Short mmCIF file of C-alpha atoms in Angstrom, two decimals:
data_model
loop_
_atom_site.label_atom_id
_atom_site.label_comp_id
_atom_site.label_asym_id
_atom_site.label_seq_id
_atom_site.Cartn_x
_atom_site.Cartn_y
_atom_site.Cartn_z
CA MET A 1 7.08 41.39 -1.65
CA PRO A 2 5.30 37.77 -1.77
CA PRO A 3 1.54 38.18 -1.54
CA THR A 4 -0.02 37.65 2.23
CA PRO A 5 -2.34 34.81 2.30
CA MET A 6 -5.88 35.67 3.51
CA THR A 7 -6.92 34.07 6.67
CA GLY A 8 -10.45 33.09 7.74
CA ALA A 9 -12.04 31.81 10.85
CA GLY A 10 -9.54 30.78 13.59
CA GLY A 11 -6.55 32.18 11.59
CA ARG A 12 -6.74 29.48 8.91
CA THR A 13 -5.66 30.10 5.39
CA THR A 14 -8.21 30.60 2.82
CA ALA A 15 -5.47 29.89 -0.10
CA GLY A 16 -6.59 27.28 -2.61
CA PRO A 17 -4.82 24.06 -2.42
CA VAL A 18 -1.35 23.52 -4.55
CA SER A 19 -1.68 21.64 -8.03
CA ALA A 20 -1.86 17.99 -8.19
CA THR A 21 1.52 18.31 -9.75
CA ALA A 22 3.16 20.36 -6.70
CA PHE A 23 1.47 17.81 -4.32
CA ARG A 24 3.12 14.62 -6.09
CA THR A 25 6.24 16.54 -6.23
CA LEU A 26 6.32 17.54 -2.65
CA MET A 27 5.52 13.94 -1.78
CA ALA A 28 8.12 12.40 -3.81
CA GLY A 29 10.58 13.70 -1.37
CA PHE A 30 8.79 11.54 1.58
CA PRO A 31 10.05 8.05 0.95
CA ALA A 32 7.58 5.21 1.91
CA GLY A 33 7.59 1.36 2.23
CA VAL A 34 6.03 -0.66 -0.30
CA ALA A 35 3.54 -3.14 0.42
CA VAL A 36 0.89 -5.25 -1.37
CA ILE A 37 -2.76 -4.97 0.35
CA THR A 38 -4.55 -8.11 -0.47
CA ALA A 39 -8.18 -9.87 0.51
CA ALA A 40 -10.24 -12.58 -1.08
CA ASP A 41 -13.71 -12.50 -2.13
CA GLU A 42 -16.68 -14.72 -1.37
CA ALA A 43 -15.51 -17.14 -3.79
CA GLY A 44 -11.99 -17.18 -2.54
CA ARG A 45 -10.75 -15.17 -5.52
CA PRO A 46 -7.80 -13.06 -4.60
CA TYR A 47 -7.20 -9.35 -5.12
CA GLY A 48 -4.53 -7.07 -4.21
CA THR A 49 -2.85 -3.65 -4.82
CA THR A 50 0.44 -2.02 -4.17
CA CYS A 51 0.35 0.78 -1.53
CA THR A 52 2.79 3.02 -0.07
CA ALA A 53 0.12 5.06 1.91
CA ILE A 54 0.32 3.34 5.00
CA SER A 55 1.09 4.18 8.62
CA SER A 56 0.88 2.97 12.14
CA VAL A 57 -1.91 4.22 14.08
CA SER A 58 -1.52 2.84 17.80
CA ALA A 59 0.15 0.00 19.60
CA ASP A 60 -2.74 -0.78 21.85
CA PRO A 61 -4.74 -1.84 20.38
CA PRO A 62 -2.17 -2.60 17.21
CA THR A 63 -3.75 -0.73 14.59
CA LEU A 64 -2.68 0.69 11.20
CA LEU A 65 -4.09 2.48 8.18
CA VAL A 66 -4.28 2.15 4.31
CA CYS A 67 -5.19 4.58 2.15
CA MET A 68 -6.94 3.32 -1.36
CA GLN A 69 -8.94 4.77 -4.54
CA ARG A 70 -12.68 4.80 -3.92
CA SER A 71 -12.84 3.33 -7.26
CA SER A 72 -10.17 0.22 -6.42
CA ARG A 73 -11.65 -3.14 -6.94
CA THR A 74 -9.54 -4.27 -4.42
CA LEU A 75 -10.96 -1.84 -1.95
CA ALA A 76 -14.31 -3.22 -2.52
CA VAL A 77 -13.38 -6.63 -1.85
CA LEU A 78 -11.56 -5.51 1.53
CA GLU A 79 -14.79 -3.82 2.39
CA ARG A 80 -17.10 -6.81 1.94
CA SER A 81 -14.54 -9.08 3.61
CA GLY A 82 -14.10 -7.21 6.63
CA GLY A 83 -10.26 -7.50 6.39
CA PHE A 84 -6.89 -7.58 4.48
CA ALA A 85 -3.31 -8.60 4.48
CA VAL A 86 -0.31 -6.02 4.35
CA ASN A 87 2.37 -7.92 2.74
CA LEU A 88 5.49 -5.51 3.26
CA LEU A 89 7.68 -6.17 0.28
CA ASP A 90 11.30 -7.32 0.23
CA ASP A 91 13.91 -5.14 -1.67
CA ARG A 92 14.00 -7.89 -4.57
CA ALA A 93 10.52 -7.79 -4.78
CA ARG A 94 10.07 -4.57 -7.22
CA ALA A 95 8.76 -6.72 -10.05
CA VAL A 96 5.68 -7.71 -7.94
CA ALA A 97 5.06 -4.17 -6.61
CA GLU A 98 5.06 -2.95 -10.46
CA LEU A 99 3.02 -6.05 -11.25
CA PHE A 100 0.05 -5.04 -8.62
CA ALA A 101 0.25 -1.26 -9.28
CA ALA A 102 -0.70 -2.13 -12.92
CA ARG A 103 -4.53 -3.05 -13.74
CA GLY A 104 -4.75 -6.36 -15.05
CA PRO A 105 -6.41 -9.64 -14.53
CA ASP A 106 -4.31 -12.69 -13.02
CA ARG A 107 -1.55 -11.02 -11.12
CA PHE A 108 -1.88 -13.90 -8.76
CA GLU A 109 -0.38 -16.30 -11.31
CA HIS A 110 2.60 -14.71 -11.42
CA VAL A 111 3.68 -14.38 -7.69
CA GLU A 112 3.82 -17.31 -4.91
CA TRP A 113 1.14 -16.75 -2.19
CA THR A 114 -0.81 -18.74 0.18
CA ALA A 115 -4.03 -18.21 1.73
CA ARG A 116 -5.40 -19.65 4.90
CA PRO A 117 -9.16 -19.38 6.23
CA ASP A 118 -7.83 -17.58 9.43
CA TRP A 119 -5.89 -14.88 7.73
CA ALA A 120 -7.18 -11.76 6.38
CA GLY A 121 -6.05 -11.86 2.95
CA PRO A 122 -3.31 -14.01 0.63
CA HIS A 123 0.34 -13.75 1.85
CA LEU A 124 2.83 -13.17 -0.86
CA ASP A 125 5.37 -15.95 0.24
CA ARG A 126 8.50 -14.95 -1.46
CA ALA A 127 8.07 -11.19 -2.25
CA ALA A 128 7.04 -10.21 1.45
CA HIS A 129 9.43 -10.18 4.59
CA SER A 130 6.51 -9.34 6.97
CA VAL A 131 2.90 -9.64 6.64
CA ALA A 132 0.01 -8.43 8.70
CA ASP A 133 -3.39 -9.89 9.02
CA CYS A 134 -5.96 -7.23 9.95
CA ARG A 135 -9.79 -6.79 10.79
CA ILE A 136 -11.46 -3.35 9.22
CA THR A 137 -12.20 -1.30 12.37
CA GLY A 138 -13.35 1.88 10.87
CA SER A 139 -12.87 3.84 7.72
CA VAL A 140 -13.06 7.69 6.61
CA THR A 141 -13.30 8.99 3.21
CA VAL A 142 -11.27 11.80 1.99
CA ALA A 143 -11.84 13.09 -1.36
CA ASP A 144 -11.33 10.26 -4.11
CA HIS A 145 -9.56 8.06 -1.18
CA VAL A 146 -10.69 5.87 1.71
CA VAL A 147 -8.63 5.37 4.99
CA LEU A 148 -9.16 2.03 6.33
CA PHE A 149 -8.25 1.37 9.93
CA GLY A 150 -7.15 -2.27 10.75
CA GLU A 151 -6.56 -3.87 13.85
CA VAL A 152 -3.46 -6.41 13.67
CA TYR A 153 -4.57 -9.88 15.02
CA ARG A 154 -1.64 -11.76 13.28
CA ALA A 155 1.83 -10.89 12.37
CA ALA A 156 4.46 -12.59 10.62
CA ALA A 157 8.08 -12.04 9.76
CA ASP A 158 10.41 -14.61 7.51
CA GLY A 159 12.66 -14.53 10.28
CA GLY A 160 15.56 -12.72 8.66
CA ARG A 161 16.62 -9.12 8.67
CA PRO A 162 14.40 -7.33 6.83
CA ARG A 163 15.37 -5.36 3.78
CA PRO A 164 12.35 -3.27 2.62
CA LEU A 165 11.45 -2.02 -0.54
CA VAL A 166 11.23 1.51 -0.36
CA HIS A 167 9.54 4.17 -3.16
CA GLY A 168 10.57 7.90 -2.94
CA LEU A 169 12.07 10.65 -5.38
CA ARG A 170 10.20 8.82 -7.96
CA ALA A 171 12.04 5.29 -7.87
CA TYR A 172 12.46 2.29 -6.15
CA TRP A 173 15.25 1.98 -3.19
CA SER A 174 16.67 -0.60 -0.96
CA LEU A 175 17.44 -0.09 2.75
CA GLY A 176 19.50 -3.10 2.77
CA GLY A 177 22.37 -1.02 1.60
CA ARG A 178 22.07 -1.24 -2.29
CA GLY A 179 20.52 2.15 -2.79
CA ALA A 180 18.56 2.90 -5.75
CA LEU A 181 17.33 0.03 -7.52
CA PRO A 182 18.11 -0.02 -11.11
CA ASP A 183 16.01 0.54 -14.21
CA ALA A 184 13.12 2.71 -12.47
CA PRO A 185 10.28 3.88 -14.51
CA PRO A 186 10.17 7.68 -15.09
CA ASP A 187 7.49 8.48 -12.91
CA PRO A 188 5.82 5.64 -10.91
CA THR A 189 3.95 7.98 -8.75
CA THR A 190 2.25 4.67 -7.84
CA GLU A 191 0.28 5.46 -4.49
CA ALA A 192 -1.28 2.98 -6.66
CA GLN A 193 -4.18 1.68 -4.65
CA ARG A 194 -6.06 -0.09 -7.55
#
């Protein structure tokens, strides 16, 4: 007979959390779109990181959220600049997702991008099928991550039918009918918000 969980006030369970491995396995079964979150520092230097922890929050006002590691250099730039761009990656941009998931300098030297003063961050011209420019309206710190709320003040799409890059089951996938993309790394659990 399985053990009965203890309950505390209000009927909540007092059982401890599952292991990080069990949690990653759980979330691997919940596919998510892949984006690169970008911003620029005071000198105009671009920063960016791969992110799958993105969700819509509200349509009025249009608001989304992104979750990033507290230690992220990109997060520090976003917080100082007051905004960020969400580059929703096309299914042909797997290499871009991997590039921005890895720590390393000069990532923007390997992709085509454009920046304008009225944008919240660099737009990845060829890699993104859609881009949202957001102003930060709030944030909440949860454990080792920060949840940023961004009001979308500009949204642009490439005009074609999107073929989003998706990450789930520890692999990259295409929603454009191509299925699993080849040569997936063994465990790119890149909720990589570096």
